[in-house]
JSON list of C-alpha atoms in Angstrom, two decimals:
[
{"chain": "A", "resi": 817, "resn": "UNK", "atom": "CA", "xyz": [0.00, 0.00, 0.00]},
{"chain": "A", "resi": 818, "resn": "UNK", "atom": "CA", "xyz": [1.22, 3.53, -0.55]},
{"chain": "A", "resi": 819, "resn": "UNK", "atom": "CA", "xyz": [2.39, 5.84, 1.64]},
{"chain": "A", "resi": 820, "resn": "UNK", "atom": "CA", "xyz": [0.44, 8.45, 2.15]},
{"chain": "A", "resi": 821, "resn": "UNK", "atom": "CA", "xyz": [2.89, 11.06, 2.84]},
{"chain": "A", "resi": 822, "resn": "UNK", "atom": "CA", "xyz": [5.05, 9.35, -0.47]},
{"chain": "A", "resi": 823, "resn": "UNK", "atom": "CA", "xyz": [2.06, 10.39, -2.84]},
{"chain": "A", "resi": 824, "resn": "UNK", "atom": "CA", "xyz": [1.38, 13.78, -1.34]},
{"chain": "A", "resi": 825, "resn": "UNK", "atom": "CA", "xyz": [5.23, 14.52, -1.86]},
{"chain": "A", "resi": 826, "resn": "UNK", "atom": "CA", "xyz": [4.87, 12.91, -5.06]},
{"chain": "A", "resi": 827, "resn": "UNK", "atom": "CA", "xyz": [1.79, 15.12, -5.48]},
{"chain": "A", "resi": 828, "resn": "UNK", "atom": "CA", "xyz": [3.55, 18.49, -4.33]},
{"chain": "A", "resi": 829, "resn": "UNK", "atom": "CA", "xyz": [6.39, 17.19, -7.16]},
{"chain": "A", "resi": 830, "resn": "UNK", "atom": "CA", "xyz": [4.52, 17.38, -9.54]},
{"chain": "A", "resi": 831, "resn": "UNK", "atom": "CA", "xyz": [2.48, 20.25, -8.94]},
{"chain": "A", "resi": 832, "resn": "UNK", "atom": "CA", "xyz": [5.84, 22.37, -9.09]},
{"chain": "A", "resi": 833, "resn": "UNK", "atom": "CA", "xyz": [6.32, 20.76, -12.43]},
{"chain": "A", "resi": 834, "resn": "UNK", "atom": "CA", "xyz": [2.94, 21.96, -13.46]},
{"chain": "A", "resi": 835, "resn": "UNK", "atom": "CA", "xyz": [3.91, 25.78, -13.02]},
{"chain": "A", "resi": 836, "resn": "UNK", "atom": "CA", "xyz": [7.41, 25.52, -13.92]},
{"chain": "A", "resi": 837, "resn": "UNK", "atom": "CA", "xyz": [6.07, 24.14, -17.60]},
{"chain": "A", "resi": 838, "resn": "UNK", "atom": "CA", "xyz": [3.72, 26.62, -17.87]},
{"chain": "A", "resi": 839, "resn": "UNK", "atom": "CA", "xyz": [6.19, 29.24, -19.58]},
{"chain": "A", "resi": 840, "resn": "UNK", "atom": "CA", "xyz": [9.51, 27.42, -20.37]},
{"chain": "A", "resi": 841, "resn": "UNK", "atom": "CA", "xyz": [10.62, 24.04, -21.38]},
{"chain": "A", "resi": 842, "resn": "UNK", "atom": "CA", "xyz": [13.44, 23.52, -19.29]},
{"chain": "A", "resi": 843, "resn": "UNK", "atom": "CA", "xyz": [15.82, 20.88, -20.09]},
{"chain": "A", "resi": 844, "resn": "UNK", "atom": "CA", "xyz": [15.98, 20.01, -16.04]},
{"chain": "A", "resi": 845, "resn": "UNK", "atom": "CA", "xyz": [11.81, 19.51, -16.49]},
{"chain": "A", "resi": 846, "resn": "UNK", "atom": "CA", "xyz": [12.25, 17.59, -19.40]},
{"chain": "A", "resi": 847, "resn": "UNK", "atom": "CA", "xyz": [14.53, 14.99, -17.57]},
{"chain": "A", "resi": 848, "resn": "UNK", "atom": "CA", "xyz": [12.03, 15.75, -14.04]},
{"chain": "A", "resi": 849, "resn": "UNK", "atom": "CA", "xyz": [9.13, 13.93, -16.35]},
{"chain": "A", "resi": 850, "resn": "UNK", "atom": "CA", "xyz": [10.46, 9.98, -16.46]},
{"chain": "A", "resi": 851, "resn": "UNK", "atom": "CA", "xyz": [11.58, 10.81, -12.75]},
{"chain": "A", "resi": 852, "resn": "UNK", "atom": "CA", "xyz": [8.41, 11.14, -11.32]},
{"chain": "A", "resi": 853, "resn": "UNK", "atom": "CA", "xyz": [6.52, 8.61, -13.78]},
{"chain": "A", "resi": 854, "resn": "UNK", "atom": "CA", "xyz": [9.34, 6.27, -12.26]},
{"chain": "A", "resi": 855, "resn": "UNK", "atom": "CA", "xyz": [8.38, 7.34, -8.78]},
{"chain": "A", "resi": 856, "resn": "UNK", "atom": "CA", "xyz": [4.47, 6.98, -9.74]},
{"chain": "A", "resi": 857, "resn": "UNK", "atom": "CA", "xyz": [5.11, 3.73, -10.43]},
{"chain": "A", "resi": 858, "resn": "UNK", "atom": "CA", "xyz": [6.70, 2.79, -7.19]},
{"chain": "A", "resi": 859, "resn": "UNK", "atom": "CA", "xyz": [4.91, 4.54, -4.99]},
{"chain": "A", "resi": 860, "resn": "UNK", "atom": "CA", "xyz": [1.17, 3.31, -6.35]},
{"chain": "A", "resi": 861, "resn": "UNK", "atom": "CA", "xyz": [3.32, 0.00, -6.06]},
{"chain": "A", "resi": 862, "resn": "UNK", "atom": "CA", "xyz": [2.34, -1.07, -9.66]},
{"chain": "A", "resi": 863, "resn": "UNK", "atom": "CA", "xyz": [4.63, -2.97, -12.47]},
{"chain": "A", "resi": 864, "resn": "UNK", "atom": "CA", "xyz": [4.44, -0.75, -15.42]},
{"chain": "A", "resi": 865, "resn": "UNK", "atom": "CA", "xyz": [4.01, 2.61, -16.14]},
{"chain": "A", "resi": 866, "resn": "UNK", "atom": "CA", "xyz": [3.72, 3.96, -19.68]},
{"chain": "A", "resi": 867, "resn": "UNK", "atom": "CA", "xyz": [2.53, 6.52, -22.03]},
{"chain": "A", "resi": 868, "resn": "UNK", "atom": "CA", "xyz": [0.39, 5.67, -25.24]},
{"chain": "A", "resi": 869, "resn": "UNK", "atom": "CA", "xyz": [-0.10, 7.77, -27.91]},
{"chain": "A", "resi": 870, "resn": "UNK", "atom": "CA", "xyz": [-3.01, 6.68, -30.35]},
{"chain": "A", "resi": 871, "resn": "UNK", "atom": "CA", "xyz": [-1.63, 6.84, -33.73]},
{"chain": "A", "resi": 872, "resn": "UNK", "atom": "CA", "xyz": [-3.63, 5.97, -37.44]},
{"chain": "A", "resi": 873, "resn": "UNK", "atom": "CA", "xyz": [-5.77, 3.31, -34.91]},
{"chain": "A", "resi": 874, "resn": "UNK", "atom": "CA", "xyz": [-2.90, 1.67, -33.08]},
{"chain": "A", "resi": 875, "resn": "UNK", "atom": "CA", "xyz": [-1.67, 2.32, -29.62]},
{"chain": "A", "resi": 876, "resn": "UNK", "atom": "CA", "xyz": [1.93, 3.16, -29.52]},
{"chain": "A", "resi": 877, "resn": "UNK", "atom": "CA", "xyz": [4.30, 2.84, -26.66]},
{"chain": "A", "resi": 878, "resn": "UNK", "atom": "CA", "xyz": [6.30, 6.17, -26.01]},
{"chain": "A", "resi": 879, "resn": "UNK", "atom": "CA", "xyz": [7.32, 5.96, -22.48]},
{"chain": "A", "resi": 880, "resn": "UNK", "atom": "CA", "xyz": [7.79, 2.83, -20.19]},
{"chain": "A", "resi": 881, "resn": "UNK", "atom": "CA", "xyz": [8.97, 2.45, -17.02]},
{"chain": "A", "resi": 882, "resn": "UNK", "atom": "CA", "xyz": [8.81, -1.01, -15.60]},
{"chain": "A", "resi": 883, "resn": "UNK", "atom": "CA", "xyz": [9.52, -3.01, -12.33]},
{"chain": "A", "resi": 884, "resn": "UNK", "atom": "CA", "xyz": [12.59, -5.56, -12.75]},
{"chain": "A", "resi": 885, "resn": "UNK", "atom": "CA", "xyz": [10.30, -8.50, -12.93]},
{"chain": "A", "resi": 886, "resn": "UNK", "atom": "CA", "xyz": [7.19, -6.79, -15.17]},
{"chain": "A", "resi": 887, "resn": "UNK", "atom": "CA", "xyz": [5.54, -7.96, -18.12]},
{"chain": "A", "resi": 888, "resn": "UNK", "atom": "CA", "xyz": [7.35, -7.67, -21.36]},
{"chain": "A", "resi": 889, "resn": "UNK", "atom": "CA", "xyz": [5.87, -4.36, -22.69]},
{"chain": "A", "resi": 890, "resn": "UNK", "atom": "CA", "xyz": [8.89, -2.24, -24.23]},
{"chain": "A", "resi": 891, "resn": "UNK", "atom": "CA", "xyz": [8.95, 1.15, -25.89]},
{"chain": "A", "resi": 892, "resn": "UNK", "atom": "CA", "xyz": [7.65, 1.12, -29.79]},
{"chain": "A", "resi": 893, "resn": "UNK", "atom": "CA", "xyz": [5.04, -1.52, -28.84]},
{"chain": "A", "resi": 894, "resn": "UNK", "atom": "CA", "xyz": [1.83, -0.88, -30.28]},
{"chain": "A", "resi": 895, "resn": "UNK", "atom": "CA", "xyz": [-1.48, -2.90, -30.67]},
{"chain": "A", "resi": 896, "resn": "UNK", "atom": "CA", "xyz": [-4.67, -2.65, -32.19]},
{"chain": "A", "resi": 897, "resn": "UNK", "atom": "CA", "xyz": [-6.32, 0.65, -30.15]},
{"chain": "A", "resi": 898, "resn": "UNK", "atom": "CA", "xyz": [-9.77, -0.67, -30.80]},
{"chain": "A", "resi": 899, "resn": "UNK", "atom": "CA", "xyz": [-8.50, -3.90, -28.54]},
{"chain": "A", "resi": 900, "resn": "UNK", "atom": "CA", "xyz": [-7.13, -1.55, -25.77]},
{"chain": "A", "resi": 901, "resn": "UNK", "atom": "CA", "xyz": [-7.87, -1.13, -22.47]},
{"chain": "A", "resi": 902, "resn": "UNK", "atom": "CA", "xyz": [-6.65, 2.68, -23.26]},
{"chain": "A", "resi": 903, "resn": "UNK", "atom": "CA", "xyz": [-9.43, 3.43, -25.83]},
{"chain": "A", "resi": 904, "resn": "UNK", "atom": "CA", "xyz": [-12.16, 1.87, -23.46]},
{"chain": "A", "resi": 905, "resn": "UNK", "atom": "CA", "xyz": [-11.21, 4.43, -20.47]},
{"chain": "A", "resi": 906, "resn": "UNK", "atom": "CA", "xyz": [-11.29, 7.58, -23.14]},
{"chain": "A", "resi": 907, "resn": "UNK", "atom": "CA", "xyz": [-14.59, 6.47, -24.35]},
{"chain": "A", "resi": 908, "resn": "UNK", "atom": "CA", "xyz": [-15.87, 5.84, -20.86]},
{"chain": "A", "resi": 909, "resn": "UNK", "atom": "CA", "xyz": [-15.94, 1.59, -21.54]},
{"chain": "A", "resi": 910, "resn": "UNK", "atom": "CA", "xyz": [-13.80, 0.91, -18.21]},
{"chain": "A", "resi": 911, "resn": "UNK", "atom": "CA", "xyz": [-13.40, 3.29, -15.20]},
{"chain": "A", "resi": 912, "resn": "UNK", "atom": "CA", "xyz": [-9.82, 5.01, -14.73]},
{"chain": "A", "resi": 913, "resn": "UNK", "atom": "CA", "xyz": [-9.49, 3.03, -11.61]},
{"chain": "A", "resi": 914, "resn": "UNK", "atom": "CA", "xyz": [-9.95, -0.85, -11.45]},
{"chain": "A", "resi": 915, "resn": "UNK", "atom": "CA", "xyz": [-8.79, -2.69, -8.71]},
{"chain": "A", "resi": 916, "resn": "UNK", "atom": "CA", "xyz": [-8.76, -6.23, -10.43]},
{"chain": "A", "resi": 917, "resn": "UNK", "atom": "CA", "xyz": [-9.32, -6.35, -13.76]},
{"chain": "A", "resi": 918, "resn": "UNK", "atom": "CA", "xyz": [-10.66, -10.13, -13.60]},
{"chain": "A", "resi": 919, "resn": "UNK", "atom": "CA", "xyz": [-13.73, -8.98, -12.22]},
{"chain": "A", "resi": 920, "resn": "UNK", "atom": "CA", "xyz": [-14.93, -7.09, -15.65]},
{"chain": "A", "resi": 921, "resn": "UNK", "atom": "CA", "xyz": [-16.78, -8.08, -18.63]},
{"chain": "A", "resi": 922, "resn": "UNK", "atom": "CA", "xyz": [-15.69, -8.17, -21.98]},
{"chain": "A", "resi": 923, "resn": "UNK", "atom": "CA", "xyz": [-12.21, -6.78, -21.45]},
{"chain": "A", "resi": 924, "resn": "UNK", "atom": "CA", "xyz": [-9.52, -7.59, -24.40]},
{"chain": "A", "resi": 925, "resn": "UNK", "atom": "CA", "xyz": [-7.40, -10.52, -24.00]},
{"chain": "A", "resi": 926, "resn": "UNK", "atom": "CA", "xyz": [-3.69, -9.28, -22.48]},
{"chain": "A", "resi": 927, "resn": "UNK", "atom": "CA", "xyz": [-0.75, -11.84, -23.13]},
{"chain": "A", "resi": 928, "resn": "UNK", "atom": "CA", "xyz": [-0.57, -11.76, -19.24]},
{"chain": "A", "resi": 929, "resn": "UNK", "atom": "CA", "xyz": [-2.48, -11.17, -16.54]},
{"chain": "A", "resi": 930, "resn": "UNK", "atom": "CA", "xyz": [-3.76, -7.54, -15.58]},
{"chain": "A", "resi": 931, "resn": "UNK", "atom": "CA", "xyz": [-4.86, -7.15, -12.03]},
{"chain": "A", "resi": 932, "resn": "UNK", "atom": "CA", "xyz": [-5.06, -3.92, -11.05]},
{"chain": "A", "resi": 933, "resn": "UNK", "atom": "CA", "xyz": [-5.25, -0.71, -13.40]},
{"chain": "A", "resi": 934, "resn": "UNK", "atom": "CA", "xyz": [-5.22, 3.02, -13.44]},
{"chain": "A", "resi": 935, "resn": "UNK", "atom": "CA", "xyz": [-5.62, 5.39, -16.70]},
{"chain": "A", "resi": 936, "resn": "UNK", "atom": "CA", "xyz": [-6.21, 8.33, -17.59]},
{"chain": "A", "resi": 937, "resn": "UNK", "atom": "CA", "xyz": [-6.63, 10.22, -21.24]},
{"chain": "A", "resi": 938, "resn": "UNK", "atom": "CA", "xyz": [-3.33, 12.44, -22.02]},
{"chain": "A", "resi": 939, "resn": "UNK", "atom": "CA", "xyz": [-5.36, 15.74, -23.42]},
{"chain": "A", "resi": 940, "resn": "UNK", "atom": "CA", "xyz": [-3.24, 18.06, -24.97]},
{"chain": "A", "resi": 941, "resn": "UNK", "atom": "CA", "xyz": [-3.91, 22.14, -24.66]},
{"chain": "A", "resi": 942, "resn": "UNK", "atom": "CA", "xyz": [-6.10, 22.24, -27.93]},
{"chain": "A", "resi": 943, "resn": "UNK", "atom": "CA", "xyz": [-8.44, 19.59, -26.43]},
{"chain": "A", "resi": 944, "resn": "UNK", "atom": "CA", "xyz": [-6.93, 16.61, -28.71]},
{"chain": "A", "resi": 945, "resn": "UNK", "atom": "CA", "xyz": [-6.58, 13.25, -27.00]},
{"chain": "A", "resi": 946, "resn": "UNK", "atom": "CA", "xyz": [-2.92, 12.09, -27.44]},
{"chain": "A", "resi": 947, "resn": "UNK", "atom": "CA", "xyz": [-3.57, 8.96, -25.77]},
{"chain": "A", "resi": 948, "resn": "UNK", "atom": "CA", "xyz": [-2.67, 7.57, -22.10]},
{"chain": "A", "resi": 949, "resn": "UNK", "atom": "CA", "xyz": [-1.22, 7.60, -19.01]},
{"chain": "A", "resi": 950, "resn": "UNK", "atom": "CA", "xyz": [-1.83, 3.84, -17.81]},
{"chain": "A", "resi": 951, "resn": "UNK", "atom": "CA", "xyz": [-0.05, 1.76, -14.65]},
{"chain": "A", "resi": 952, "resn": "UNK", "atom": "CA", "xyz": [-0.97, -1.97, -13.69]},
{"chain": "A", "resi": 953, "resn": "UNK", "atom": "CA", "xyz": [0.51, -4.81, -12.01]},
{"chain": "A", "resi": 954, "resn": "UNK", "atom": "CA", "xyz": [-0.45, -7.99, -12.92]},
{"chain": "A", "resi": 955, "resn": "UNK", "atom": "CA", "xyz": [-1.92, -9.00, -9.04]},
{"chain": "A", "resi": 956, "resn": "UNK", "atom": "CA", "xyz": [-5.25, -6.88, -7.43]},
{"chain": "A", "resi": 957, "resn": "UNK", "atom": "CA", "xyz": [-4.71, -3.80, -5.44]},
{"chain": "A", "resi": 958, "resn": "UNK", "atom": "CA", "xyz": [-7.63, -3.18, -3.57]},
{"chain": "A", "resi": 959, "resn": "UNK", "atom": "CA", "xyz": [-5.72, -0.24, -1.63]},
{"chain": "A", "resi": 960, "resn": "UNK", "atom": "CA", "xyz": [-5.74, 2.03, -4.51]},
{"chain": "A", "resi": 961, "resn": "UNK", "atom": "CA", "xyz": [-8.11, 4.96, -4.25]},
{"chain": "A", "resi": 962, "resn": "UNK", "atom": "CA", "xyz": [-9.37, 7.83, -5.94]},
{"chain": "A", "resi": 963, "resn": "UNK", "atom": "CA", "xyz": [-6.55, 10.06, -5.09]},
{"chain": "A", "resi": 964, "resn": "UNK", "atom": "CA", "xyz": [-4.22, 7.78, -6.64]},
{"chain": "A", "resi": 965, "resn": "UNK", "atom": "CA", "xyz": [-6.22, 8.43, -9.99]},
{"chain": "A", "resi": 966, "resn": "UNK", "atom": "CA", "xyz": [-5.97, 12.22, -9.19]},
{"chain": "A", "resi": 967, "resn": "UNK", "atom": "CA", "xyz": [-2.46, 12.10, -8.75]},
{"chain": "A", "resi": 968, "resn": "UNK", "atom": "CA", "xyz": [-2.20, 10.23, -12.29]},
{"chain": "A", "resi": 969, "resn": "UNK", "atom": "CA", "xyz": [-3.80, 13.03, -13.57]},
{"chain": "A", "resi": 970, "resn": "UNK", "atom": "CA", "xyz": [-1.86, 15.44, -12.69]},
{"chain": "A", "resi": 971, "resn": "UNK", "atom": "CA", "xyz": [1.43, 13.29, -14.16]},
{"chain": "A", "resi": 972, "resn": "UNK", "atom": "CA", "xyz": [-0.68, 12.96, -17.11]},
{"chain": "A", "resi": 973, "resn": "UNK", "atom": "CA", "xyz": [-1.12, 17.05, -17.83]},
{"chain": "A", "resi": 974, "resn": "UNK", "atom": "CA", "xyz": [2.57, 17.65, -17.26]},
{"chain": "A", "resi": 975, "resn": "UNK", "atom": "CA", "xyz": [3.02, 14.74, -19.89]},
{"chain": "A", "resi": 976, "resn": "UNK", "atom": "CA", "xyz": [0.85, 16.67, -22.00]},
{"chain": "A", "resi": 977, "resn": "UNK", "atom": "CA", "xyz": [2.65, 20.16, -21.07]},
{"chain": "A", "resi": 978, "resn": "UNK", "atom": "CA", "xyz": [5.58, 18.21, -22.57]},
{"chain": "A", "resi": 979, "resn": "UNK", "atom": "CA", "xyz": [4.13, 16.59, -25.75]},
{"chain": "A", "resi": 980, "resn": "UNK", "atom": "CA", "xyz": [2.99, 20.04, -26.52]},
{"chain": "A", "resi": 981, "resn": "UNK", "atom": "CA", "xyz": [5.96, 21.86, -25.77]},
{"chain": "A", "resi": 982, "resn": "UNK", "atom": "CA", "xyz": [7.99, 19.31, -27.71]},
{"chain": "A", "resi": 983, "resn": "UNK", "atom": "CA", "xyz": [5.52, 19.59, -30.79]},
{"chain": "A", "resi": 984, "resn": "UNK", "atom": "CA", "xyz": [5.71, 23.28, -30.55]},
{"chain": "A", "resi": 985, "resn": "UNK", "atom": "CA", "xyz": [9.82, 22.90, -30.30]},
{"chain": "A", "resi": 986, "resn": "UNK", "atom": "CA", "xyz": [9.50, 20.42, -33.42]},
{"chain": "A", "resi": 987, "resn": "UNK", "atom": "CA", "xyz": [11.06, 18.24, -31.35]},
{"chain": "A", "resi": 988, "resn": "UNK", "atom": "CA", "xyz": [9.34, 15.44, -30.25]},
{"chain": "A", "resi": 989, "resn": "UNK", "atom": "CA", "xyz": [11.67, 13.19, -29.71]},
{"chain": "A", "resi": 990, "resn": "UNK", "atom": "CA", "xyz": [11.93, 13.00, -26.49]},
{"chain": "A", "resi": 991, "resn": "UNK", "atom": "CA", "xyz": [8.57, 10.43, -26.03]},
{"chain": "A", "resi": 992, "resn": "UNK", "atom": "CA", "xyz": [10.32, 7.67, -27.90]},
{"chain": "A", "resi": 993, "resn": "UNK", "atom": "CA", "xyz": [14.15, 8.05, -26.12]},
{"chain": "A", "resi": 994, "resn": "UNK", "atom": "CA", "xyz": [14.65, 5.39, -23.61]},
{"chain": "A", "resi": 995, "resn": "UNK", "atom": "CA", "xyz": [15.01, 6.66, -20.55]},
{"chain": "A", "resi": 996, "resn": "UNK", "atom": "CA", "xyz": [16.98, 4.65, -17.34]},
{"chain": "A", "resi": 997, "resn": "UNK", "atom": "CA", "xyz": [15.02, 5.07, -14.07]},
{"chain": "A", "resi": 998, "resn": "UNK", "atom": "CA", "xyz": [16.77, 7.23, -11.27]},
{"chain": "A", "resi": 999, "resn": "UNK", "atom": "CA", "xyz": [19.65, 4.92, -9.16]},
{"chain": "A", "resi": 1000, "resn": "UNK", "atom": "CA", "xyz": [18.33, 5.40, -5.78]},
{"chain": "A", "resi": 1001, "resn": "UNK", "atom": "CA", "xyz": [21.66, 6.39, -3.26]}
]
């Protein structure tokens, strides 16, 4: 279960971000963003982060952060975005929070096992949908509450911040760059 003091610090992180996007795009907030998706990850105590951009009707991978024993989902996947648990939290389909996934109807078929899952739609400053901020683990989490799901979306509109500071830059590059999580001293 998460600390509650980790998220809120988590929370405050982020909400610095927030301003410090809204007139520059520092390089120090552009390497801040995998940082705290990284930390998102372990605090919510889930096995993958990533980002998903929705591209010609395929999801695409841009950002993944993983645990060191996490499903093998990699940067550049993509899948079918009609089959997507993504698509069906946009469209309103599945809730942004699910504590065990095995408990729905008529979800897609995943080549392993999703337990518990978090979303939310990445929505850039002119209103388009660039696709998703999503973390699961493959076990149920019944701890995770609705804070949790507000904390995702505030990583998820600094994401967007970036994608749309990076699109203004013409250099959007950074989603797809591999990115090493922090080495905890």
């Amino acid at each position: 279960m998460p600390d509650a003091f980790e998220l809120d610090s988590l929370f405050v992180k982020v909400s610095e971000l927030l301003v410090a996007t809204a007139d520059t795009a520092d390089a120090d907030i552009d390497r801040a963003v995998p940082e705290v998706l990284h930390s998102l990850r372990e605090k919510l105590g889930m096995d993958v982060v990533f980002v998903s951009e929705f591209v010609d009707g395929e999801r695409v991978m841009r950002f993944v952060d993983k645990a060191e024993v996490a499903p093998p989902v990699q940067v550049g996947d993509s899948g079918e975005l009609e089959s997507s648990y993504c698509l069906r939290v946009v469209d309103g389909r599945l809730p942004e929070l699910v504590h065990d996934a095995a408990r729905l109807p008529d979800l897609p078929a995943t080549p392993f096992r999703v337990g518990a899952h978090l979303s939310t739609p990445i929505v850039l400053p002119d209103g388009q949908t660039y696709g998703t901020l999503c973390c699961f683990s493959t076990a149920p989490n019944e701890h995770l509450r609705r804070k949790d799901v507000d904390t995702l979306r505030m990583c998820a509109q600094l994401v967007a911040r970036k994608i749309d500071s990076a699109d203004r830059r013409r250099v959007p590059e950074w989603t797809l760059a591999p990115v090493e999580p922090p080495t905890r001293r």
